[in-house]
Amino acid sequence: MKKYSYLDTPVKVFGLPFFVKNKKLERLPEDIRQKLPSLGFFGRRCMGARLAFRTNSKKLKVTLELETLSFDGGMSIYACQSAIVMAGNRPTQTFLGRVNPPDYETKTAEREFELSGEMQDITIWFPRNEIVRDIFFEIDDDAQTEAPTPYKFAPMLFYGSSITEGGHADKPNDAYASLLSDWLDADFYDLGFSGSAHGEPEIAEFIAGIPMSVFVMDYDHNSPVEELRKNHEPFFETVRKKNPELPIVILNRPVFVKGSEYFERRKIVKSTYENAVSRGDKNVFFIDSVDFFTDETVSLCTTDNTHPNSFGFYIMAKKIYPVLFKILNRR
């Protein structure tokens, strides 16, 4: 069988803002990780990254080598330490299966899949939780390999918490940003950082410099209320200053039990939007999470009353989709 690395032509890696430049499997380059040590580990794991290509092979063997591997009390090894293999056309690709470590001691995993033999797109989603040392695949010796079908829209960028990063989805491609990418046929960058999205000026400046079609500012969960009050609007203004025409969508955090703190946070986040509108900003949008989950579905949408499960992410994506669809298709 012929072997291909993630570095080989015509294979393409999506979802890593600087991969074309540095050829490294990381979401944040080293200089940003040094400025923000809390993102040192999270900046190297590659939630949202996809290895993609087209082939008419009848067999596909995928090998995943992890640099890190650790237990997560909220997510199974299937959910957060596995690569996910999809085949066919977006947005209706077929789930072929997972490439998962057999236990928490084994950092290499491999699996062979049967394919149709017809030319089709293959997408391999990176695991959410771990740093990937290497990932490669093998196909039939007589099979063709082509560049993947390009996305219709340039990358959207999502910044936020563990929810933005896909915790506790059953698969990384069940996260709300991943679903929206498929449904909209838009590439995306997932800059969700579990427990570590505090809206620091350094990350705001970094994000402001990344080319994107839409910025989704889903940053609320990880900051204490006063820190959120201090940083949220300046974060928005930093991105807006460098990107005066960029569509910016502001979300307040979805919750399953709405206490007084939820409404205080909602007020802070919404005020960033309202102040921008009052200044004449016509490219800012607010999506209110207050009605994301109905009384009928709320208990079905979460694992711990903090994180959505895959169904919860589906509900979120359905609520957000119309806004992003209108933005992307208005040009």
Short mmCIF file of C-alpha atoms in Angstrom, two decimals:
data_model
loop_
_atom_site.label_atom_id
_atom_site.label_comp_id
_atom_site.label_asym_id
_atom_site.label_seq_id
_atom_site.Cartn_x
_atom_site.Cartn_y
_atom_site.Cartn_z
CA MET A 1 0.00 0.00 0.00
CA LYS A 2 1.08 3.62 -0.62
CA LYS A 3 1.75 5.71 2.47
CA TYR A 4 0.99 9.43 2.81
CA SER A 5 2.01 11.82 5.57
CA TYR A 6 0.06 14.94 6.54
CA LEU A 7 2.95 16.83 4.91
CA ASP A 8 2.64 15.16 1.52
CA THR A 9 1.09 16.64 -1.62
CA PRO A 10 -1.83 16.60 -2.48
CA VAL A 11 -2.99 16.00 1.12
CA LYS A 12 -4.28 19.15 2.83
CA VAL A 13 -4.55 20.05 6.50
CA PHE A 14 -7.44 22.37 7.38
CA GLY A 15 -8.14 24.16 10.65
CA LEU A 16 -4.64 25.26 11.72
CA PRO A 17 -4.11 28.98 10.99
CA PHE A 18 -0.35 28.80 10.40
CA PHE A 19 0.13 25.29 9.08
CA VAL A 20 0.93 26.42 5.53
CA LYS A 21 3.69 28.62 6.93
CA ASN A 22 5.24 26.43 9.64
CA LYS A 23 4.07 22.87 8.83
CA LYS A 24 3.46 22.23 12.53
CA LEU A 25 0.48 20.50 14.13
CA GLU A 26 -0.49 23.32 16.50
CA ARG A 27 -3.24 25.91 16.84
CA LEU A 28 -1.04 28.61 18.39
CA PRO A 29 2.56 29.32 17.39
CA GLU A 30 5.28 29.14 20.00
CA ASP A 31 5.64 32.90 20.52
CA ILE A 32 1.99 33.21 21.59
CA ARG A 33 2.28 30.17 23.86
CA GLN A 34 5.26 31.80 25.53
CA LYS A 35 3.32 35.02 26.11
CA LEU A 36 0.38 33.07 27.55
CA PRO A 37 1.77 30.01 29.37
CA SER A 38 -1.76 28.91 30.31
CA LEU A 39 -2.25 28.11 26.61
CA GLY A 40 1.01 26.18 26.25
CA PHE A 41 -0.63 22.76 26.14
CA PHE A 42 -3.98 23.83 24.71
CA GLY A 43 -2.29 25.71 21.88
CA ARG A 44 -0.61 22.52 20.69
CA ARG A 45 -3.62 20.23 20.68
CA CYS A 46 -5.50 20.47 17.43
CA MET A 47 -9.26 20.53 17.94
CA GLY A 48 -10.92 21.31 14.63
CA ALA A 49 -7.94 20.23 12.52
CA ARG A 50 -8.73 17.99 9.55
CA LEU A 51 -6.55 16.00 7.19
CA ALA A 52 -8.32 15.77 3.83
CA PHE A 53 -7.84 14.28 0.37
CA ARG A 54 -9.70 12.47 -2.40
CA THR A 55 -9.09 8.87 -3.43
CA ASN A 56 -10.61 5.95 -5.31
CA SER A 57 -8.90 3.38 -3.12
CA LYS A 58 -10.85 0.36 -1.90
CA LYS A 59 -8.90 0.27 1.35
CA LEU A 60 -7.73 2.94 3.75
CA LYS A 61 -5.47 2.41 6.73
CA VAL A 62 -5.08 5.30 9.20
CA THR A 63 -2.37 5.49 11.86
CA LEU A 64 -2.45 7.99 14.72
CA GLU A 65 0.54 8.65 16.99
CA LEU A 66 -0.07 10.75 20.10
CA GLU A 67 2.51 12.73 22.06
CA THR A 68 0.22 12.98 25.10
CA LEU A 69 -2.51 10.73 26.46
CA SER A 70 -4.37 11.32 29.70
CA PHE A 71 -7.68 10.40 31.28
CA ASP A 72 -10.57 12.86 31.03
CA GLY A 73 -13.30 12.34 33.60
CA GLY A 74 -15.95 13.95 31.40
CA MET A 75 -15.22 12.32 28.04
CA SER A 76 -14.42 8.81 26.89
CA ILE A 77 -11.33 7.77 24.94
CA TYR A 78 -13.64 7.42 21.93
CA ALA A 79 -14.79 11.03 22.27
CA CYS A 80 -11.57 12.95 22.86
CA GLN A 81 -8.50 10.83 22.09
CA SER A 82 -9.61 9.39 18.74
CA ALA A 83 -9.28 10.46 15.13
CA ILE A 84 -12.60 10.40 13.24
CA VAL A 85 -12.76 9.19 9.64
CA MET A 86 -15.48 10.53 7.32
CA ALA A 87 -16.09 9.81 3.62
CA GLY A 88 -18.16 11.43 0.86
CA ASN A 89 -19.40 14.92 0.11
CA ARG A 90 -19.92 17.69 2.66
CA PRO A 91 -22.29 18.24 4.42
CA THR A 92 -23.45 14.61 4.30
CA GLN A 93 -20.22 12.71 4.76
CA THR A 94 -20.56 9.18 6.12
CA PHE A 95 -18.99 8.28 9.46
CA LEU A 96 -16.63 5.36 8.80
CA GLY A 97 -15.35 5.02 12.35
CA ARG A 98 -12.78 6.01 14.94
CA VAL A 99 -9.05 5.41 15.17
CA ASN A 100 -8.64 5.16 18.93
CA PRO A 101 -6.00 4.05 21.41
CA PRO A 102 -7.01 0.77 23.08
CA ASP A 103 -6.16 2.13 26.55
CA TYR A 104 -4.49 5.04 28.34
CA GLU A 105 -1.04 3.45 28.08
CA THR A 106 -0.86 3.06 24.29
CA LYS A 107 -0.19 6.20 22.29
CA THR A 108 -0.38 4.61 18.83
CA ALA A 109 -3.60 3.57 17.16
CA GLU A 110 -4.39 2.23 13.72
CA ARG A 111 -7.41 0.98 11.84
CA GLU A 112 -8.23 -0.20 8.33
CA PHE A 113 -11.42 0.80 6.51
CA GLU A 114 -13.20 -0.56 3.45
CA LEU A 115 -14.02 2.09 0.82
CA SER A 116 -16.26 2.05 -2.26
CA GLY A 117 -13.45 2.38 -4.80
CA GLU A 118 -15.12 5.44 -6.30
CA MET A 119 -13.34 8.79 -6.17
CA GLN A 120 -14.50 10.55 -3.01
CA ASP A 121 -13.42 12.97 -0.31
CA ILE A 122 -11.94 11.55 2.89
CA THR A 123 -11.72 13.74 6.01
CA ILE A 124 -9.80 12.64 9.10
CA TRP A 125 -10.63 14.78 12.14
CA PHE A 126 -7.90 15.16 14.74
CA PRO A 127 -8.65 14.21 18.36
CA ARG A 128 -9.77 16.98 20.69
CA ASN A 129 -7.73 16.40 23.83
CA GLU A 130 -4.23 15.37 22.86
CA ILE A 131 -1.11 16.63 21.11
CA VAL A 132 -0.64 14.67 17.89
CA ARG A 133 2.91 13.55 17.12
CA ASP A 134 2.10 12.11 13.70
CA ILE A 135 -0.81 11.02 11.55
CA PHE A 136 -0.62 9.20 8.22
CA PHE A 137 -2.64 6.93 5.99
CA GLU A 138 -2.15 4.18 3.43
CA ILE A 139 -4.18 3.38 0.31
CA ASP A 140 -4.08 0.77 -2.45
CA ASP A 141 -0.98 0.83 -4.65
CA ASP A 142 -3.03 1.42 -7.79
CA ALA A 143 -5.32 4.07 -6.26
CA GLN A 144 -5.31 7.74 -7.19
CA THR A 145 -4.95 10.56 -4.69
CA GLU A 146 -6.15 14.10 -5.33
CA ALA A 147 -6.48 17.35 -3.41
CA PRO A 148 -9.70 17.55 -1.39
CA THR A 149 -12.75 19.46 -2.56
CA PRO A 150 -12.19 23.08 -1.46
CA TYR A 151 -14.55 24.79 0.95
CA LYS A 152 -16.93 27.35 -0.50
CA PHE A 153 -16.06 29.96 2.14
CA ALA A 154 -12.82 31.10 3.76
CA PRO A 155 -12.30 30.12 7.40
CA MET A 156 -14.60 31.26 10.17
CA LEU A 157 -12.81 31.68 13.50
CA PHE A 158 -14.34 30.67 16.85
CA TYR A 159 -12.81 31.78 20.16
CA GLY A 160 -14.00 30.59 23.54
CA SER A 161 -14.04 27.96 26.25
CA SER A 162 -14.18 24.17 26.50
CA ILE A 163 -17.65 24.35 24.96
CA THR A 164 -16.22 26.08 21.89
CA GLU A 165 -13.57 23.34 21.91
CA GLY A 166 -16.21 20.62 21.79
CA GLY A 167 -16.45 19.29 25.33
CA HIS A 168 -18.46 16.98 25.88
CA ALA A 169 -19.29 15.95 22.32
CA ASP A 170 -19.22 12.25 21.42
CA LYS A 171 -16.91 13.06 18.48
CA PRO A 172 -14.85 16.17 17.68
CA ASN A 173 -16.88 16.75 14.53
CA ASP A 174 -20.07 16.90 16.65
CA ALA A 175 -18.95 20.19 18.25
CA TYR A 176 -21.14 23.11 17.22
CA ALA A 177 -18.39 24.87 15.26
CA SER A 178 -17.61 21.64 13.40
CA LEU A 179 -21.27 21.11 12.49
CA LEU A 180 -21.56 24.68 11.24
CA SER A 181 -18.45 24.27 9.12
CA ASP A 182 -19.98 21.27 7.35
CA TRP A 183 -23.47 22.75 6.98
CA LEU A 184 -22.16 26.06 5.63
CA ASP A 185 -19.34 24.53 3.56
CA ALA A 186 -16.97 26.95 5.30
CA ASP A 187 -13.51 26.15 6.59
CA PHE A 188 -12.96 27.09 10.25
CA TYR A 189 -10.46 27.56 13.05
CA ASP A 190 -11.47 26.37 16.51
CA LEU A 191 -9.66 28.45 19.13
CA GLY A 192 -11.56 27.08 22.08
CA PHE A 193 -9.31 26.62 25.12
CA SER A 194 -10.69 24.52 27.93
CA GLY A 195 -10.82 26.56 31.13
CA SER A 196 -8.44 29.12 29.63
CA ALA A 197 -10.42 31.63 27.53
CA HIS A 198 -9.95 34.81 29.56
CA GLY A 199 -9.95 37.36 26.73
CA GLU A 200 -6.35 38.44 27.34
CA PRO A 201 -5.08 41.35 25.20
CA GLU A 202 -2.38 39.10 23.74
CA ILE A 203 -4.85 36.58 22.34
CA ALA A 204 -7.09 39.39 21.10
CA GLU A 205 -4.18 40.90 19.14
CA PHE A 206 -3.24 37.48 17.81
CA ILE A 207 -6.76 36.68 16.62
CA ALA A 208 -7.16 40.13 15.07
CA GLY A 209 -4.27 39.34 12.73
CA ILE A 210 -5.67 36.07 11.33
CA PRO A 211 -7.50 36.29 7.98
CA MET A 212 -11.10 35.04 8.42
CA SER A 213 -14.56 35.35 6.90
CA VAL A 214 -16.41 35.64 10.23
CA PHE A 215 -15.31 35.94 13.86
CA VAL A 216 -17.50 34.16 16.41
CA MET A 217 -16.71 35.61 19.84
CA ASP A 218 -17.96 32.85 22.13
CA TYR A 219 -15.98 33.97 25.15
CA ASP A 220 -17.79 34.13 28.47
CA HIS A 221 -17.47 30.93 30.50
CA ASN A 222 -13.97 31.05 31.95
CA SER A 223 -13.73 34.61 33.25
CA PRO A 224 -14.96 35.70 36.67
CA VAL A 225 -17.65 38.37 36.27
CA GLU A 226 -15.37 41.35 36.93
CA GLU A 227 -12.70 40.04 34.57
CA LEU A 228 -15.37 39.59 31.89
CA ARG A 229 -16.57 43.14 32.50
CA LYS A 230 -13.00 44.43 32.17
CA ASN A 231 -11.91 42.46 29.09
CA HIS A 232 -14.91 41.63 26.91
CA GLU A 233 -15.50 44.93 25.12
CA PRO A 234 -11.76 45.76 24.74
CA PHE A 235 -11.33 42.30 23.16
CA PHE A 236 -14.03 43.11 20.62
CA GLU A 237 -12.55 46.55 19.95
CA THR A 238 -9.07 45.09 19.35
CA VAL A 239 -10.40 42.76 16.67
CA ARG A 240 -12.64 45.45 15.18
CA LYS A 241 -9.81 48.00 14.95
CA LYS A 242 -7.76 45.70 12.69
CA ASN A 243 -10.79 44.41 10.81
CA PRO A 244 -13.25 47.28 10.29
CA GLU A 245 -15.55 45.35 7.92
CA LEU A 246 -15.29 41.87 9.45
CA PRO A 247 -18.61 40.30 10.51
CA ILE A 248 -18.35 39.62 14.26
CA VAL A 249 -20.90 37.39 15.95
CA ILE A 250 -21.08 37.65 19.74
CA LEU A 251 -22.53 34.80 21.80
CA ASN A 252 -23.34 34.66 25.49
CA ARG A 253 -22.70 31.33 27.10
CA PRO A 254 -25.37 28.64 26.96
CA VAL A 255 -26.37 27.31 30.37
CA PHE A 256 -28.73 24.67 31.61
CA VAL A 257 -29.55 26.22 34.99
CA LYS A 258 -30.00 30.00 34.75
CA GLY A 259 -29.02 31.70 38.01
CA SER A 260 -28.42 35.38 38.67
CA GLU A 261 -24.81 35.20 37.47
CA TYR A 262 -25.97 34.02 34.05
CA PHE A 263 -28.06 37.16 33.57
CA GLU A 264 -25.24 39.41 34.83
CA ARG A 265 -22.86 37.85 32.31
CA ARG A 266 -25.48 38.10 29.58
CA LYS A 267 -25.83 41.82 30.31
CA ILE A 268 -22.06 42.37 30.04
CA VAL A 269 -21.75 40.44 26.77
CA LYS A 270 -24.82 42.03 25.22
CA SER A 271 -23.60 45.52 26.16
CA THR A 272 -20.51 44.98 23.99
CA TYR A 273 -22.86 44.41 21.07
CA GLU A 274 -25.20 47.29 21.94
CA ASN A 275 -22.32 49.75 22.34
CA ALA A 276 -20.92 48.75 18.96
CA VAL A 277 -24.30 49.22 17.31
CA SER A 278 -24.67 52.63 18.94
CA ARG A 279 -21.35 53.63 17.37
CA GLY A 280 -22.71 52.72 13.94
CA ASP A 281 -21.18 49.24 13.58
CA LYS A 282 -23.24 47.41 10.96
CA ASN A 283 -21.21 44.19 10.99
CA VAL A 284 -21.78 43.05 14.57
CA PHE A 285 -24.40 40.46 15.55
CA PHE A 286 -25.64 39.07 18.87
CA ILE A 287 -27.00 35.56 19.37
CA ASP A 288 -28.77 35.16 22.71
CA SER A 289 -28.38 31.73 24.30
CA VAL A 290 -31.28 32.29 26.68
CA ASP A 291 -33.62 30.20 24.51
CA PHE A 292 -31.16 27.64 23.16
CA PHE A 293 -32.54 24.77 25.22
CA THR A 294 -36.25 24.37 25.88
CA ASP A 295 -37.78 22.84 28.99
CA GLU A 296 -38.58 19.78 26.88
CA THR A 297 -35.00 19.18 25.69
CA VAL A 298 -32.71 20.75 28.30
CA SER A 299 -32.06 17.58 30.29
CA LEU A 300 -31.24 15.71 27.08
CA CYS A 301 -28.63 18.24 25.96
CA THR A 302 -25.96 18.04 28.67
CA THR A 303 -23.76 15.66 30.60
CA ASP A 304 -23.05 17.82 33.65
CA ASN A 305 -25.27 20.94 33.46
CA THR A 306 -22.27 22.83 32.05
CA HIS A 307 -21.20 21.18 28.81
CA PRO A 308 -23.53 20.22 25.97
CA ASN A 309 -23.43 16.67 24.68
CA SER A 310 -23.63 15.95 20.93
CA PHE A 311 -27.38 16.62 20.91
CA GLY A 312 -26.85 19.88 22.77
CA PHE A 313 -24.24 20.96 20.24
CA TYR A 314 -26.67 20.10 17.44
CA ILE A 315 -29.29 22.34 19.05
CA MET A 316 -26.72 25.15 19.41
CA ALA A 317 -25.64 24.84 15.79
CA LYS A 318 -29.24 24.92 14.56
CA LYS A 319 -29.79 28.21 16.45
CA ILE A 320 -26.57 29.80 15.18
CA TYR A 321 -26.75 28.58 11.58
CA PRO A 322 -29.25 31.14 10.17
CA VAL A 323 -27.12 34.08 11.29
CA LEU A 324 -23.91 32.71 9.78
CA PHE A 325 -25.69 31.60 6.61
CA LYS A 326 -27.02 35.11 6.05
CA ILE A 327 -23.60 36.66 6.70
CA LEU A 328 -21.68 34.33 4.39
CA ASN A 329 -24.19 34.50 1.56
CA ARG A 330 -24.88 38.23 1.54
CA ARG A 331 -21.79 39.09 -0.47
#
